[in-house]
Coordinates of C-alpha atoms in Angstrom, one line a residue:
Chain R
X1 CA 52.8 258.3 -66.0
X2 CA 49.1 259.8 -66.4
X3 CA 47.1 259.4 -62.6
X4 CA 44.2 258.7 -62.7
X5 CA 42.0 259.1 -59.8
X6 CA 38.6 257.3 -59.4
X7 CA 36.3 258.5 -56.4
X8 CA 35.3 257.3 -54.6
X9 CA 35.9 253.9 -53.7
X10 CA 33.1 251.5 -53.7
X11 CA 29.8 252.6 -53.7
X12 CA 26.2 251.1 -52.3
X13 CA 23.2 251.5 -54.0
X14 CA 19.5 250.9 -53.9
X15 CA 18.4 249.5 -57.2
X16 CA 16.5 251.9 -59.4
X17 CA 18.7 254.7 -57.7
X18 CA 21.2 257.2 -59.2
X19 CA 25.4 256.4 -59.0
X20 CA 27.5 258.6 -59.8
X21 CA 31.6 258.2 -59.7
X22 CA 33.9 260.9 -61.0
X23 CA 37.8 259.9 -62.3
X24 CA 40.6 262.7 -62.5
X25 CA 43.5 262.6 -64.8
X26 CA 46.9 264.2 -63.8
X27 CA 47.4 265.8 -67.5
X28 CA 44.3 266.6 -70.4
X29 CA 43.7 263.6 -72.3
X30 CA 42.9 266.3 -74.6
X31 CA 44.1 264.9 -78.0
X32 CA 45.4 267.4 -81.0
X33 CA 42.7 265.8 -82.8
X34 CA 40.5 267.3 -80.9
X35 CA 39.7 264.3 -79.3
X36 CA 39.5 263.5 -75.6
X37 CA 40.8 259.5 -75.5
X38 CA 38.5 258.7 -71.7
X39 CA 37.2 255.1 -71.3
X40 CA 34.8 254.0 -69.1
X41 CA 34.5 249.8 -68.1
X42 CA 32.8 247.6 -66.4
X43 CA 34.6 244.6 -64.8
X44 CA 31.7 242.0 -63.7
X45 CA 32.9 239.2 -61.0
X46 CA 35.1 237.0 -62.9
X47 CA 34.5 238.2 -66.2
X48 CA 36.9 240.7 -68.4
X49 CA 36.7 244.3 -68.6
X50 CA 33.9 245.6 -70.9
X51 CA 34.1 248.6 -73.1
X52 CA 30.6 250.6 -71.7
X53 CA 32.2 254.5 -73.1
X54 CA 34.6 255.9 -75.0
X55 CA 35.7 259.4 -75.9
X56 CA 34.5 260.4 -72.7
X57 CA 30.5 260.5 -73.2
X58 CA 29.5 258.0 -76.4
X59 CA 28.2 254.9 -76.1
X60 CA 29.4 252.2 -77.0
X61 CA 27.1 249.0 -78.9
X62 CA 24.7 247.4 -76.8
X63 CA 25.9 249.4 -73.3
X64 CA 21.7 250.8 -71.7
X65 CA 20.7 254.2 -71.8
X66 CA 21.1 254.5 -68.4
X67 CA 24.8 254.9 -68.8
X68 CA 25.9 258.1 -69.1
X69 CA 29.2 259.7 -69.6
X70 CA 30.8 263.5 -69.0
X71 CA 33.2 265.8 -68.8
X72 CA 36.6 267.2 -70.6
X73 CA 39.8 267.8 -69.5
X74 CA 40.9 266.2 -66.5
X75 CA 37.9 266.0 -64.9
X76 CA 35.3 263.4 -66.2
X77 CA 31.9 261.6 -64.6
X78 CA 30.5 258.2 -65.7
X79 CA 26.0 258.8 -64.3
X80 CA 23.6 255.7 -63.8
X81 CA 20.6 257.0 -63.7
X82 CA 18.2 254.1 -62.1
X83 CA 21.1 251.4 -60.9
X84 CA 19.7 247.4 -61.5
X85 CA 21.4 244.0 -59.6
X86 CA 23.2 243.6 -63.4
X87 CA 25.5 246.4 -62.6
X88 CA 27.1 245.0 -60.5
X89 CA 30.8 245.0 -60.3
X90 CA 34.1 247.3 -60.5
X91 CA 34.0 250.3 -63.1
X92 CA 37.8 251.6 -64.0
X93 CA 38.2 255.1 -66.0
X94 CA 41.3 255.0 -68.4
X95 CA 43.2 256.7 -70.7
X96 CA 44.2 256.3 -73.9
X97 CA 46.4 259.5 -75.1
X98 CA 49.6 259.0 -73.1
X99 CA 51.7 256.3 -73.1
X100 CA 51.4 253.9 -70.6
X101 CA 47.7 253.7 -71.0
X102 CA 46.8 253.6 -67.5
X103 CA 43.8 253.0 -65.1
X104 CA 42.1 254.3 -62.1
X105 CA 42.1 252.2 -59.3
X106 CA 38.7 251.1 -59.5
X107 CA 35.0 251.8 -58.1
X108 CA 33.5 248.4 -56.3
X109 CA 29.7 249.2 -57.2
X110 CA 28.0 246.8 -54.9
X111 CA 23.3 246.9 -54.3
X112 CA 22.0 247.4 -51.3
Chain B
X1 CA 32.0 240.4 -83.8
X2 CA 36.0 240.0 -82.9
X3 CA 36.7 237.4 -80.6
X4 CA 40.0 236.7 -78.5
X5 CA 41.3 233.7 -76.5
X6 CA 44.9 233.6 -74.7
X7 CA 46.4 230.4 -74.0
X8 CA 49.3 229.2 -72.8
X9 CA 51.2 228.0 -69.0
X10 CA 49.1 228.6 -66.2
X11 CA 51.5 228.0 -63.5
X12 CA 55.6 229.6 -64.1
X13 CA 59.0 228.7 -62.4
X14 CA 60.8 232.0 -60.7
X15 CA 63.2 233.6 -63.5
X16 CA 61.4 231.3 -66.3
X17 CA 59.7 232.5 -69.5
X18 CA 55.8 234.0 -69.2
X19 CA 54.6 233.0 -72.9
X20 CA 51.1 233.0 -74.1
X21 CA 49.4 233.5 -76.7
X22 CA 46.4 234.8 -78.4
X23 CA 44.1 233.9 -81.0
X24 CA 42.0 236.2 -82.6
X25 CA 39.4 235.1 -84.9
X26 CA 36.2 236.9 -86.6
X27 CA 38.3 239.2 -88.1
X28 CA 42.0 240.0 -89.1
X29 CA 44.6 240.8 -87.6
X30 CA 46.1 242.5 -90.4
X31 CA 44.2 246.0 -88.7
X32 CA 44.5 248.0 -85.3
X33 CA 46.3 248.0 -82.2
X34 CA 46.8 244.9 -79.7
X35 CA 47.5 244.8 -76.7
X36 CA 48.1 242.9 -73.7
X37 CA 46.6 244.0 -70.5
X38 CA 46.9 242.4 -66.7
X39 CA 45.4 242.1 -63.4
X40 CA 46.9 240.7 -60.0
X41 CA 44.2 238.9 -57.6
X42 CA 42.4 241.4 -56.3
X43 CA 44.4 244.6 -57.3
X44 CA 43.4 247.2 -61.0
X45 CA 44.4 246.8 -64.1
X46 CA 48.2 247.4 -65.6
X47 CA 49.2 247.7 -69.8
X48 CA 51.8 246.0 -70.6
X49 CA 52.0 247.3 -74.4
X50 CA 50.8 247.0 -77.5
X51 CA 51.9 245.9 -80.8
X52 CA 50.8 247.7 -84.9
X53 CA 50.7 244.4 -86.6
X54 CA 53.4 245.5 -89.1
X55 CA 55.3 244.7 -86.0
X56 CA 55.9 248.3 -84.3
X57 CA 55.4 247.8 -80.4
X58 CA 55.1 249.6 -77.4
X59 CA 55.8 249.0 -73.9
X60 CA 54.5 249.8 -70.5
X61 CA 58.5 251.3 -69.2
X62 CA 58.0 249.2 -65.9
X63 CA 58.2 246.4 -68.1
X64 CA 59.8 247.6 -70.8
X65 CA 63.3 246.0 -70.0
X66 CA 61.4 242.0 -69.5
X67 CA 59.1 242.3 -72.4
X68 CA 58.4 241.1 -75.4
X69 CA 55.6 241.2 -77.8
X70 CA 55.0 239.4 -81.6
X71 CA 52.5 238.6 -84.1
X72 CA 52.1 236.5 -86.5
X73 CA 49.6 237.2 -88.9
X74 CA 49.3 233.9 -90.7
X75 CA 48.1 232.0 -87.7
X76 CA 46.3 235.5 -86.9
X77 CA 48.2 235.6 -83.7
X78 CA 50.3 237.9 -81.0
X79 CA 51.9 237.0 -78.2
X80 CA 54.0 238.0 -75.0
X81 CA 57.0 236.8 -73.2
X82 CA 57.9 237.8 -69.9
X83 CA 61.5 237.2 -68.8
X84 CA 62.9 236.5 -65.5
X85 CA 59.7 236.5 -63.8
X86 CA 58.6 236.5 -59.7
X87 CA 55.6 236.0 -57.6
X88 CA 55.2 239.6 -58.6
X89 CA 53.7 238.2 -62.0
X90 CA 51.6 236.1 -61.4
X91 CA 47.8 237.9 -62.2
X92 CA 45.1 236.9 -65.1
X93 CA 46.7 238.1 -68.3
X94 CA 44.1 239.8 -71.0
X95 CA 44.3 240.2 -74.7
X96 CA 42.7 242.8 -76.3
X97 CA 41.8 244.3 -79.4
X98 CA 41.5 248.3 -76.4
X99 CA 39.3 249.7 -75.9
X100 CA 36.8 247.3 -77.7
X101 CA 37.1 243.4 -77.2
X102 CA 38.9 241.6 -74.7
X103 CA 39.8 237.9 -74.2
X104 CA 38.4 236.3 -71.3
X105 CA 41.9 236.1 -69.5
X106 CA 44.0 233.2 -68.2
X107 CA 45.6 232.9 -65.0
X108 CA 49.4 232.9 -64.2
X109 CA 50.7 232.0 -61.1
X110 CA 54.4 232.0 -60.4
X111 CA 55.5 230.2 -58.4
X112 CA 57.8 227.1 -57.5

């Protein structure tokens, strides 16, 4: 199985400040079709995961532009330009190219 | 927008079969891949498997011997069965039209 490793595992951020989460995969997520199947999710407390970013850097419908994704191959980053209170929760990366699909351990973001 | 809703018993006895159904509304099940994902209490996400509307399936090797996913296009539903459950199968089970839409999840506890 592809191992997805997220760092850090927890973040405490002052509102208005930036935040960054790293996700590294044990194998390249670049498909022969030219796409890289790396996704970012936010799971707010008591809710199901919601898609933020697909294919490394594309924001899903309705996702604020303070969220951005970058990276290639095996190294990826999710950035929040200015953290807001509603951003609290656990962030997961997921790879969708190799079966079984696998998730990172999660990064818990809290507000200072 | 497609909506998904899980249903099924919240309590299953050890060694018995866990059965869940996912009802899809707002769109036809007769396209896309339909997935099951689970999350043990306080832990991360585990992909269980998916089914295409035609009936072709793919399962996580860690669960493959105990899992069956099926689809009923006439009811716009797909289902999950996990046989010979143990306490380790206690989790919130999510159905999804991955990677975008997820159900709200249903907690299944395995206990006598």
